[in-house]
Amino acid sequence: MNIKRAYTLAIIVMLGFGLMLGYAFYQLLRVERSLASYVGENMLWAVNQADRETRRFSDALLLDNADKDMVLLRLEILQSRIKLLSEGPQLEYFQKIGADTQLKNIIETVGRVEQRYGTGDNFALSDILSLYREIQPVFSDFGRIANLSMIYERDAGGANRDRQLQIIYLITAAVLGLTTVGGLLSWLLIVNINSANRANQELLRYQEELEAIVEQRTNALSVALKNEKKANEIYKGFLTTVSHQFKTPVAIIDLIAQRFIRHPQDIDEPNVLEAAGRIRESVSRLSRIVESTISGEIVDHEGVKLNKSDFDLVEMISQTIAYHQEIYAERTVDFDQQVQAFPYHGDKTLLEQIIINLLANAEKYSPPDQPVIVVVRCEEDVFSCRIKDFGAGIPASEADKIFSRFYRASNVAHLSGSGLGLSFSRQIAEMHGGELDLAALGEGHTEFELRLPVTGG
């Protein structure tokens, strides 16, 4: 019972000294802030510089009057010094010390001198002397401002020193009191340490058993969560891929139907045969997508599975551009074929999806009157396809993030999109042993480059 009372008393005393120490630190913080905002010496320097420029101007007025440009330069420098004193914290400081009247007189005097000198020409000696006499009161005003600043800083410095001394005494007393109470609490803790150790040992034994059980459950939950998260990511990527692949053939079929509806006079045998062939090609592509979706062959535990075949990369890109131009007839796509044919072994459907994604982004993020430039070349055993648009561009600070899943650049966040196209396109390129990178960026243009090894993925 006595120990409990001693603890209570010690805690009450410690709280009292703690509050005292906290108050002392609060006062120290106030002093520190006042020192951080100390502008007295800076103000004296600024006033001295302005006074010196006033004297230089008056000297130039008397001695260099023949060189009006020199006098105007001195007047401009003087005005810049005065402007520095009459803005922001400087003006607040002068108002605090009661020097705003002198500052106002200085501004008005220099303004009158500027008006007289700036509008006149071929001043006579009497005019120069008149201007010189008019600028003379500025010297006295600067002297009064400097005196007021020195007196204010002297008084403020003395008050700060007195406050700091009081805080030092207060902190010393608080620290001594806390040290004493801390010693008492330490003795009380030592008295109770033996009984506490026995209880702690028993508690630790139960705690270790509980932690082992919690760790086992946590590991199981962590594994389940990772598996679920990975499955969700694969599912989202899969859905995005399928939705993108559905868009092009469906859009082509719809485009052909719209053309027949709007221009029924064009429905003759050659046009019908050509349109039917394209519809059958689009339907065939849709069938392949549906079959892959139902069988689940394009998705495994690691993501997307490749269905490789031999095809011409340049021909595939050319057809994709043609499909895109049919859907977006207003857009001009300049296709620069520096290589005419390029046999390749890979997944044609997925590689075509990369081109579709990049063309779709160029269509979405650039004005319709701006062209899209596509360049294909083969250099040093690497096939390259560059797609450049002249649209919103990508901020340089976000260039390393645009291939992250679900990430969208801040300047196009208001437009529709999932943020999955570039991420999935890069994944497809890497699965073929290639790369998809941002080749160039800037305000008003964006350029992506797809690079694939000539040996195939």
CSV table of C-alpha atoms in Angstrom, one decimal:
chain,number,residue,atom,x,y,z
A,1,MET,CA,0.0,0.0,0.0
A,2,ASN,CA,2.9,2.4,0.9
A,3,ILE,CA,4.6,1.6,-2.4
A,4,LYS,CA,1.4,2.4,-4.3
A,5,ARG,CA,1.1,5.8,-2.5
A,6,ALA,CA,4.8,6.5,-3.3
A,7,TYR,CA,4.2,5.7,-6.9
A,8,THR,CA,1.2,8.1,-6.9
A,9,LEU,CA,3.1,10.9,-5.3
A,10,ALA,CA,6.1,10.5,-7.6
A,11,ILE,CA,3.9,10.5,-10.7
A,12,ILE,CA,2.0,13.6,-9.6
A,13,VAL,CA,5.3,15.4,-8.9
A,14,MET,CA,6.8,14.2,-12.2
A,15,LEU,CA,3.7,15.5,-14.1
A,16,GLY,CA,4.2,18.9,-12.4
A,17,PHE,CA,7.8,19.1,-13.4
A,18,GLY,CA,7.0,17.7,-16.9
A,19,LEU,CA,4.4,20.5,-17.4
A,20,MET,CA,7.0,23.0,-16.2
A,21,LEU,CA,9.6,21.6,-18.7
A,22,GLY,CA,7.0,21.6,-21.5
A,23,TYR,CA,6.2,25.2,-20.8
A,24,ALA,CA,9.9,26.1,-20.9
A,25,PHE,CA,10.3,24.4,-24.2
A,26,TYR,CA,7.2,26.2,-25.5
A,27,GLN,CA,8.9,29.5,-24.6
A,28,LEU,CA,12.1,28.4,-26.2
A,29,LEU,CA,10.2,27.7,-29.4
A,30,ARG,CA,8.7,31.2,-29.3
A,31,VAL,CA,12.2,32.7,-28.9
A,32,GLU,CA,13.5,30.5,-31.7
A,33,ARG,CA,10.7,31.7,-34.0
A,34,SER,CA,11.3,35.3,-33.1
A,35,LEU,CA,15.0,34.8,-33.9
A,36,ALA,CA,14.1,33.0,-37.2
A,37,SER,CA,12.0,36.1,-38.3
A,38,TYR,CA,14.7,38.5,-37.1
A,39,VAL,CA,15.2,41.2,-39.7
A,40,GLY,CA,16.8,44.0,-37.8
A,41,GLU,CA,20.3,43.7,-39.1
A,42,ASN,CA,19.1,43.1,-42.6
A,43,MET,CA,16.9,46.2,-42.4
A,44,LEU,CA,19.9,48.3,-41.2
A,45,TRP,CA,21.9,47.0,-44.2
A,46,ALA,CA,19.0,47.7,-46.6
A,47,VAL,CA,18.5,51.2,-45.3
A,48,ASN,CA,22.3,51.8,-45.5
A,49,GLN,CA,22.3,50.6,-49.1
A,50,ALA,CA,19.3,52.8,-50.0
A,51,ASP,CA,21.0,55.8,-48.3
A,52,ARG,CA,24.2,55.1,-50.3
A,53,GLU,CA,22.3,54.9,-53.6
A,54,THR,CA,20.6,58.3,-52.7
A,55,ARG,CA,24.0,59.9,-52.3
A,56,ARG,CA,25.3,58.4,-55.5
A,57,PHE,CA,22.3,59.7,-57.3
A,58,SER,CA,22.8,63.2,-55.9
A,59,ASP,CA,26.5,63.1,-56.8
A,60,ALA,CA,25.7,61.9,-60.3
A,61,LEU,CA,23.0,64.7,-60.5
A,62,LEU,CA,25.7,67.3,-59.7
A,63,LEU,CA,28.8,65.9,-61.4
A,64,ASP,CA,27.5,63.7,-64.3
A,65,ASN,CA,24.5,65.8,-65.4
A,66,ALA,CA,25.8,65.8,-69.0
A,67,ASP,CA,25.5,62.0,-69.0
A,68,LYS,CA,21.7,61.7,-68.5
A,69,ASP,CA,21.8,57.9,-69.0
A,70,MET,CA,24.1,57.6,-66.0
A,71,VAL,CA,21.9,59.8,-63.8
A,72,LEU,CA,18.8,57.8,-64.9
A,73,LEU,CA,20.7,54.5,-64.1
A,74,ARG,CA,21.5,55.8,-60.6
A,75,LEU,CA,17.8,56.9,-60.1
A,76,GLU,CA,16.6,53.4,-61.2
A,77,ILE,CA,18.9,51.7,-58.7
A,78,LEU,CA,17.7,54.0,-56.0
A,79,GLN,CA,14.1,53.2,-56.8
A,80,SER,CA,14.8,49.5,-56.7
A,81,ARG,CA,16.3,49.9,-53.2
A,82,ILE,CA,13.3,51.9,-52.0
A,83,LYS,CA,10.9,49.3,-53.5
A,84,LEU,CA,12.7,46.6,-51.6
A,85,LEU,CA,12.1,48.5,-48.3
A,86,SER,CA,8.4,49.2,-49.1
A,87,GLU,CA,7.2,45.6,-49.7
A,88,GLY,CA,6.3,42.5,-47.6
A,89,PRO,CA,8.0,42.0,-44.2
A,90,GLN,CA,10.2,45.0,-44.7
A,91,LEU,CA,7.2,47.4,-44.8
A,92,GLU,CA,5.6,45.6,-41.8
A,93,TYR,CA,8.9,46.0,-39.9
A,94,PHE,CA,9.0,49.8,-40.5
A,95,GLN,CA,5.4,50.1,-39.6
A,96,LYS,CA,6.1,48.3,-36.3
A,97,ILE,CA,9.0,50.7,-35.4
A,98,GLY,CA,7.1,53.8,-36.4
A,99,ALA,CA,9.2,54.6,-39.5
A,100,ASP,CA,6.5,54.3,-42.1
A,101,THR,CA,6.0,58.1,-42.2
A,102,GLN,CA,9.7,58.7,-43.2
A,103,LEU,CA,9.5,55.9,-45.7
A,104,LYS,CA,6.4,57.4,-47.2
A,105,ASN,CA,8.2,60.8,-47.5
A,106,ILE,CA,11.1,59.2,-49.2
A,107,ILE,CA,8.9,57.4,-51.7
A,108,GLU,CA,7.0,60.7,-52.5
A,109,THR,CA,10.2,62.7,-52.8
A,110,VAL,CA,12.0,60.3,-55.1
A,111,GLY,CA,8.8,60.1,-57.2
A,112,ARG,CA,8.7,63.8,-57.7
A,113,VAL,CA,12.4,63.9,-58.6
A,114,GLU,CA,11.9,61.1,-61.1
A,115,GLN,CA,8.9,62.9,-62.7
A,116,ARG,CA,10.8,66.2,-63.0
A,117,TYR,CA,14.1,64.7,-64.2
A,118,GLY,CA,12.5,62.1,-66.5
A,119,THR,CA,10.3,64.5,-68.3
A,120,GLY,CA,12.8,67.3,-68.7
A,121,ASP,CA,15.8,67.9,-71.0
A,122,ASN,CA,18.8,70.2,-71.1
A,123,PHE,CA,18.5,71.2,-67.4
A,124,ALA,CA,20.1,74.5,-66.4
A,125,LEU,CA,22.4,74.6,-63.3
A,126,SER,CA,19.6,76.2,-61.3
A,127,ASP,CA,17.3,73.3,-62.1
A,128,ILE,CA,20.0,70.8,-61.1
A,129,LEU,CA,20.5,72.6,-57.8
A,130,SER,CA,16.8,72.6,-57.2
A,131,LEU,CA,16.6,68.9,-57.8
A,132,TYR,CA,19.6,68.4,-55.5
A,133,ARG,CA,18.0,70.4,-52.7
A,134,GLU,CA,14.7,68.5,-53.1
A,135,ILE,CA,16.5,65.1,-52.7
A,136,GLN,CA,18.4,66.3,-49.6
A,137,PRO,CA,15.6,65.5,-47.0
A,138,VAL,CA,15.8,61.9,-48.0
A,139,PHE,CA,19.2,61.7,-46.3
A,140,SER,CA,17.7,62.8,-43.0
A,141,ASP,CA,14.7,60.4,-43.4
A,142,PHE,CA,17.0,57.5,-43.9
A,143,GLY,CA,19.0,58.6,-40.8
A,144,ARG,CA,15.8,58.7,-38.7
A,145,ILE,CA,14.8,55.2,-40.0
A,146,ALA,CA,18.2,53.8,-39.1
A,147,ASN,CA,18.0,55.3,-35.6
A,148,LEU,CA,14.5,54.0,-35.0
A,149,SER,CA,15.6,50.5,-36.2
A,150,MET,CA,18.7,50.5,-33.9
A,151,ILE,CA,16.6,51.6,-30.9
A,152,TYR,CA,13.9,49.0,-31.5
A,153,GLU,CA,16.5,46.2,-32.0
A,154,ARG,CA,18.3,47.3,-28.8
A,155,ASP,CA,15.1,47.1,-26.8
A,156,ALA,CA,13.9,43.9,-28.4
A,157,GLY,CA,17.3,42.3,-27.9
A,158,GLY,CA,17.3,43.1,-24.2
A,159,ALA,CA,13.8,41.7,-23.7
A,160,ASN,CA,14.8,38.5,-25.6
A,161,ARG,CA,17.8,38.0,-23.4
A,162,ASP,CA,15.8,38.5,-20.2
A,163,ARG,CA,13.2,36.0,-21.5
A,164,GLN,CA,15.9,33.5,-22.4
A,165,LEU,CA,17.5,33.8,-18.9
A,166,GLN,CA,14.2,33.1,-17.3
A,167,ILE,CA,13.6,30.1,-19.5
A,168,ILE,CA,17.1,28.7,-18.6
A,169,TYR,CA,16.3,28.9,-14.9
A,170,LEU,CA,12.9,27.3,-15.5
A,171,ILE,CA,14.4,24.4,-17.5
A,172,THR,CA,17.2,23.9,-14.9
A,173,ALA,CA,14.6,23.6,-12.1
A,174,ALA,CA,12.5,21.2,-14.2
A,175,VAL,CA,15.4,19.0,-15.1
A,176,LEU,CA,16.6,18.8,-11.5
A,177,GLY,CA,13.1,17.9,-10.3
A,178,LEU,CA,12.6,15.3,-13.0
A,179,THR,CA,16.0,13.8,-12.1
A,180,THR,CA,15.0,13.5,-8.4
A,181,VAL,CA,11.7,12.0,-9.2
A,182,GLY,CA,13.3,9.7,-11.7
A,183,GLY,CA,15.7,8.4,-9.1
A,184,LEU,CA,12.7,7.7,-6.7
A,185,LEU,CA,10.8,5.8,-9.4
A,186,SER,CA,13.9,3.8,-10.3
A,187,TRP,CA,14.3,2.6,-6.7
A,188,LEU,CA,10.6,1.7,-6.6
A,189,LEU,CA,11.0,-0.2,-9.9
A,190,ILE,CA,13.9,-2.2,-8.5
A,191,VAL,CA,11.9,-3.1,-5.4
A,192,ASN,CA,9.2,-4.7,-7.6
A,193,ILE,CA,11.4,-6.1,-10.3
A,194,ASN,CA,11.7,-9.7,-8.8
A,195,SER,CA,8.0,-10.3,-8.5
A,196,ALA,CA,7.4,-8.7,-11.9
A,197,ASN,CA,10.0,-11.0,-13.5
A,198,ARG,CA,8.3,-14.1,-12.3
A,199,ALA,CA,5.0,-12.9,-13.7
A,200,ASN,CA,6.6,-11.9,-17.0
A,201,GLN,CA,8.2,-15.2,-17.5
A,202,GLU,CA,4.9,-17.0,-17.2
A,203,LEU,CA,3.3,-14.4,-19.5
A,204,LEU,CA,6.1,-14.7,-22.1
A,205,ARG,CA,5.6,-18.5,-22.3
A,206,TYR,CA,1.9,-18.0,-23.1
A,207,GLN,CA,2.8,-15.2,-25.4
A,208,GLU,CA,5.3,-17.3,-27.4
A,209,GLU,CA,2.7,-20.0,-27.8
A,210,LEU,CA,0.1,-17.4,-29.0
A,211,GLU,CA,2.6,-15.8,-31.4
A,212,ALA,CA,3.4,-19.2,-32.9
A,213,ILE,CA,-0.3,-19.8,-33.6
A,214,VAL,CA,-0.8,-16.3,-34.9
A,215,GLU,CA,2.2,-16.6,-37.2
A,216,GLN,CA,0.9,-19.8,-38.7
A,217,ARG,CA,-2.5,-18.3,-39.3
A,218,THR,CA,-1.0,-15.1,-40.7
A,219,ASN,CA,1.2,-17.0,-43.1
A,220,ALA,CA,-1.8,-19.0,-44.4
A,221,LEU,CA,-3.8,-15.8,-44.8
A,222,SER,CA,-0.9,-14.1,-46.6
A,223,VAL,CA,-0.5,-16.9,-49.1
A,224,ALA,CA,-4.2,-16.9,-49.7
A,225,LEU,CA,-4.2,-13.2,-50.2
A,226,LYS,CA,-1.3,-13.2,-52.6
A,227,ASN,CA,-2.9,-16.0,-54.6
A,228,GLU,CA,-6.2,-14.1,-54.8
A,229,LYS,CA,-4.4,-10.8,-55.7
A,230,LYS,CA,-2.5,-12.5,-58.5
A,231,ALA,CA,-5.6,-14.2,-59.8
A,232,ASN,CA,-7.4,-10.9,-59.8
A,233,GLU,CA,-4.6,-9.2,-61.7
A,234,ILE,CA,-4.4,-12.0,-64.3
A,235,TYR,CA,-8.2,-11.9,-64.7
A,236,LYS,CA,-8.2,-8.1,-65.2
A,237,GLY,CA,-5.4,-8.3,-67.7
A,238,PHE,CA,-7.2,-11.1,-69.5
A,239,LEU,CA,-10.4,-9.2,-69.6
A,240,THR,CA,-8.6,-6.1,-70.9
A,241,THR,CA,-6.9,-8.1,-73.6
A,242,VAL,CA,-10.1,-9.8,-74.8
A,243,SER,CA,-12.0,-6.5,-74.8
A,244,HIS,CA,-9.3,-4.8,-76.8
A,245,GLN,CA,-9.2,-7.6,-79.3
A,246,PHE,CA,-13.0,-7.6,-79.7
A,247,LYS,CA,-13.1,-3.9,-80.5
A,248,THR,CA,-11.3,-4.0,-83.9
A,249,PRO,CA,-13.3,-6.8,-85.8
A,250,VAL,CA,-16.6,-5.6,-84.3
A,251,ALA,CA,-15.8,-2.0,-85.4
A,252,ILE,CA,-14.9,-3.2,-89.0
A,253,ILE,CA,-18.2,-5.2,-89.3
A,254,ASP,CA,-20.2,-2.2,-88.0
A,255,LEU,CA,-18.3,0.1,-90.5
A,256,ILE,CA,-19.2,-2.1,-93.5
A,257,ALA,CA,-22.8,-2.2,-92.4
A,258,GLN,CA,-23.0,1.6,-92.0
A,259,ARG,CA,-21.4,2.1,-95.4
A,260,PHE,CA,-24.1,-0.2,-97.0
A,261,ILE,CA,-26.9,1.7,-95.1
A,262,ARG,CA,-25.6,5.1,-96.1
A,263,HIS,CA,-24.7,4.3,-99.7
A,264,PRO,CA,-27.1,1.5,-100.9
A,265,GLN,CA,-26.2,2.4,-104.5
A,266,ASP,CA,-22.7,1.0,-104.0
A,267,ILE,CA,-24.1,-2.5,-103.3
A,268,ASP,CA,-22.9,-4.4,-106.4
A,269,GLU,CA,-21.3,-7.8,-106.7
A,270,PRO,CA,-17.6,-6.7,-106.4
A,271,ASN,CA,-18.3,-4.6,-103.3
A,272,VAL,CA,-20.4,-7.3,-101.7
A,273,LEU,CA,-17.8,-9.9,-102.3
A,274,GLU,CA,-15.0,-7.6,-100.9
A,275,ALA,CA,-17.2,-6.7,-97.9
A,276,ALA,CA,-18.2,-10.3,-97.3
A,277,GLY,CA,-14.5,-11.4,-97.3
A,278,ARG,CA,-13.6,-8.8,-94.8
A,279,ILE,CA,-16.6,-9.7,-92.6
A,280,ARG,CA,-15.6,-13.4,-92.8
A,281,GLU,CA,-12.0,-12.4,-91.8
A,282,SER,CA,-13.3,-10.4,-88.8
A,283,VAL,CA,-15.7,-13.2,-87.8
A,284,SER,CA,-12.9,-15.7,-88.0
A,285,ARG,CA,-10.8,-13.5,-85.7
A,286,LEU,CA,-13.7,-13.2,-83.3
A,287,SER,CA,-14.1,-17.0,-83.4
A,288,ARG,CA,-10.4,-17.5,-82.5
A,289,ILE,CA,-10.8,-15.1,-79.5
A,290,VAL,CA,-14.0,-16.8,-78.3
A,291,GLU,CA,-12.5,-20.3,-78.6
A,292,SER,CA,-9.4,-19.2,-76.7
A,293,THR,CA,-11.6,-17.5,-74.1
A,294,ILE,CA,-13.8,-20.6,-73.5
A,295,SER,CA,-10.9,-23.1,-73.5
A,296,GLY,CA,-8.8,-20.9,-71.2
A,297,GLU,CA,-5.7,-21.6,-73.3
A,298,ILE,CA,-4.6,-17.9,-73.4
A,299,VAL,CA,-4.4,-17.7,-69.7
A,300,ASP,CA,-2.4,-19.9,-67.3
A,301,HIS,CA,-1.1,-19.5,-63.7
A,302,GLU,CA,1.6,-17.0,-64.9
A,303,GLY,CA,-0.6,-14.9,-67.2
A,304,VAL,CA,-1.0,-14.9,-71.0
A,305,LYS,CA,0.1,-17.9,-73.0
A,306,LEU,CA,1.5,-17.4,-76.5
A,307,ASN,CA,0.0,-19.0,-79.6
A,308,LYS,CA,2.8,-18.7,-82.1
A,309,SER,CA,2.7,-19.0,-85.9
A,310,ASP,CA,4.6,-17.7,-88.9
A,311,PHE,CA,3.5,-14.4,-90.4
A,312,ASP,CA,4.7,-11.2,-92.0
A,313,LEU,CA,5.2,-8.5,-89.3
A,314,VAL,CA,5.1,-5.6,-91.8
A,315,GLU,CA,2.0,-6.9,-93.5
A,316,MET,CA,0.3,-7.3,-90.1
A,317,ILE,CA,1.2,-3.7,-89.1
A,318,SER,CA,0.0,-2.4,-92.5
A,319,GLN,CA,-3.4,-4.3,-92.1
A,320,THR,CA,-3.8,-2.9,-88.6
A,321,ILE,CA,-3.2,0.6,-89.8
A,322,ALA,CA,-5.7,0.1,-92.6
A,323,TYR,CA,-8.4,-1.2,-90.2
A,324,HIS,CA,-7.7,1.8,-87.9
A,325,GLN,CA,-8.0,4.3,-90.8
A,326,GLU,CA,-11.3,2.7,-91.8
A,327,ILE,CA,-12.7,3.2,-88.3
A,328,TYR,CA,-11.2,6.7,-87.9
A,329,ALA,CA,-11.4,8.1,-91.5
A,330,GLU,CA,-10.6,11.7,-90.4
A,331,ARG,CA,-7.1,10.6,-89.1
A,332,THR,CA,-4.1,10.6,-91.4
A,333,VAL,CA,-1.6,7.8,-90.7
A,334,ASP,CA,1.8,8.2,-92.5
A,335,PHE,CA,3.3,4.7,-92.8
A,336,ASP,CA,7.0,4.8,-93.6
A,337,GLN,CA,8.1,1.2,-94.7
A,338,GLN,CA,11.9,1.2,-94.5
A,339,VAL,CA,11.6,-2.6,-94.7
A,340,GLN,CA,9.0,-4.1,-97.1
A,341,ALA,CA,8.6,-7.5,-95.6
A,342,PHE,CA,9.6,-9.2,-92.4
A,343,PRO,CA,8.8,-12.9,-91.7
A,344,TYR,CA,8.4,-13.6,-88.0
A,345,HIS,CA,7.4,-16.4,-85.7
A,346,GLY,CA,5.2,-15.3,-82.8
A,347,ASP,CA,1.7,-14.7,-81.5
A,348,LYS,CA,0.2,-12.6,-84.3
A,349,THR,CA,-3.0,-11.7,-82.4
A,350,LEU,CA,-1.1,-10.4,-79.3
A,351,LEU,CA,1.5,-8.5,-81.3
A,352,GLU,CA,-1.3,-7.0,-83.3
A,353,GLN,CA,-2.8,-5.9,-80.0
A,354,ILE,CA,0.3,-3.8,-79.2
A,355,ILE,CA,-0.1,-1.8,-82.5
A,356,ILE,CA,-3.9,-1.5,-81.9
A,357,ASN,CA,-3.3,-0.1,-78.4
A,358,LEU,CA,-0.7,2.4,-79.5
A,359,LEU,CA,-2.8,3.6,-82.4
A,360,ALA,CA,-5.9,3.8,-80.1
A,361,ASN,CA,-3.9,6.0,-77.6
A,362,ALA,CA,-2.7,8.3,-80.5
A,363,GLU,CA,-6.3,8.6,-81.6
A,364,LYS,CA,-7.6,9.3,-78.1
A,365,TYR,CA,-5.0,11.8,-77.0
A,366,SER,CA,-4.3,13.9,-80.1
A,367,PRO,CA,-6.4,16.3,-82.2
A,368,PRO,CA,-8.0,14.7,-85.3
A,369,ASP,CA,-6.2,17.1,-87.7
A,370,GLN,CA,-2.8,16.0,-86.5
A,371,PRO,CA,-1.2,12.9,-88.3
A,372,VAL,CA,0.1,9.8,-86.7
A,373,ILE,CA,3.5,8.6,-88.0
A,374,VAL,CA,4.4,4.9,-88.1
A,375,VAL,CA,8.0,3.9,-89.1
A,376,VAL,CA,9.2,0.3,-89.4
A,377,ARG,CA,12.9,-0.6,-89.9
A,378,CYS,CA,15.3,-3.4,-89.3
A,379,GLU,CA,18.7,-2.6,-87.8
A,380,GLU,CA,21.4,-4.9,-86.2
A,381,ASP,CA,19.1,-7.9,-86.0
A,382,VAL,CA,16.3,-5.9,-84.3
A,383,PHE,CA,12.9,-5.1,-85.9
A,384,SER,CA,11.7,-1.7,-84.8
A,385,CYS,CA,8.2,-0.1,-85.1
A,386,ARG,CA,7.9,3.5,-84.0
A,387,ILE,CA,4.5,5.2,-83.5
A,388,LYS,CA,4.5,9.0,-83.0
A,389,ASP,CA,1.5,11.3,-82.4
A,390,PHE,CA,1.2,15.1,-81.9
A,391,GLY,CA,-1.2,15.3,-79.0
A,392,ALA,CA,-1.2,16.0,-75.2
A,393,GLY,CA,2.2,14.5,-74.6
A,394,ILE,CA,3.4,12.9,-71.3
A,395,PRO,CA,4.8,14.9,-68.4
A,396,ALA,CA,8.5,14.2,-68.1
A,397,SER,CA,8.1,13.5,-64.3
A,398,GLU,CA,5.6,10.7,-65.1
A,399,ALA,CA,7.5,9.0,-68.0
A,400,ASP,CA,8.8,6.1,-65.8
A,401,LYS,CA,5.3,5.4,-64.5
A,402,ILE,CA,3.1,5.1,-67.6
A,403,PHE,CA,3.8,1.4,-68.0
A,404,SER,CA,2.6,0.6,-64.5
A,405,ARG,CA,-0.7,-1.2,-64.3
A,406,PHE,CA,-3.7,1.1,-63.9
A,407,TYR,CA,-1.5,4.2,-64.0
A,408,ARG,CA,-2.7,7.1,-66.2
A,409,ALA,CA,-0.9,10.4,-66.8
A,410,SER,CA,-2.2,13.4,-64.9
A,411,ASN,CA,-2.9,15.5,-68.0
A,412,VAL,CA,-5.3,12.9,-69.5
A,413,ALA,CA,-6.9,11.7,-66.3
A,414,HIS,CA,-10.2,13.3,-67.4
A,415,LEU,CA,-10.4,11.1,-70.5
A,416,SER,CA,-11.8,7.6,-70.4
A,417,GLY,CA,-9.4,4.6,-70.0
A,418,SER,CA,-8.3,1.8,-67.7
A,419,GLY,CA,-4.6,2.3,-67.6
A,420,LEU,CA,-3.9,-1.3,-68.6
A,421,GLY,CA,-3.1,-1.0,-72.3
A,422,LEU,CA,0.5,0.0,-72.1
A,423,SER,CA,1.3,-2.3,-69.2
A,424,PHE,CA,-0.2,-5.3,-71.1
A,425,SER,CA,1.5,-4.3,-74.3
A,426,ARG,CA,4.9,-4.2,-72.7
A,427,GLN,CA,4.2,-7.6,-71.2
A,428,ILE,CA,3.4,-9.0,-74.6
A,429,ALA,CA,6.7,-7.5,-76.1
A,430,GLU,CA,8.8,-9.0,-73.3
A,431,MET,CA,7.2,-12.4,-73.7
A,432,HIS,CA,8.5,-12.3,-77.3
A,433,GLY,CA,12.0,-11.3,-76.1
A,434,GLY,CA,11.5,-7.7,-77.1
A,435,GLU,CA,10.9,-4.3,-75.6
A,436,LEU,CA,8.3,-1.5,-75.6
A,437,ASP,CA,9.6,1.8,-74.5
A,438,LEU,CA,8.8,5.5,-74.6
A,439,ALA,CA,11.2,6.7,-77.3
A,440,ALA,CA,10.6,10.4,-77.1
A,441,LEU,CA,8.3,12.8,-75.2
A,442,GLY,CA,7.6,16.4,-74.9
A,443,GLU,CA,4.8,19.0,-74.8
A,444,GLY,CA,2.8,18.2,-77.9
A,445,HIS,CA,4.2,14.9,-79.0
A,446,THR,CA,4.7,11.3,-77.9
A,447,GLU,CA,6.6,8.5,-79.5
A,448,PHE,CA,6.7,4.8,-78.6
A,449,GLU,CA,9.0,2.2,-80.0
A,450,LEU,CA,8.4,-1.6,-80.2
A,451,ARG,CA,11.7,-3.6,-80.7
A,452,LEU,CA,11.6,-7.4,-81.5
A,453,PRO,CA,14.5,-9.7,-82.1
A,454,VAL,CA,14.7,-10.9,-85.7
A,455,THR,CA,14.9,-14.5,-84.5
A,456,GLY,CA,11.4,-14.3,-83.0
A,457,GLY,CA,10.3,-14.6,-79.4
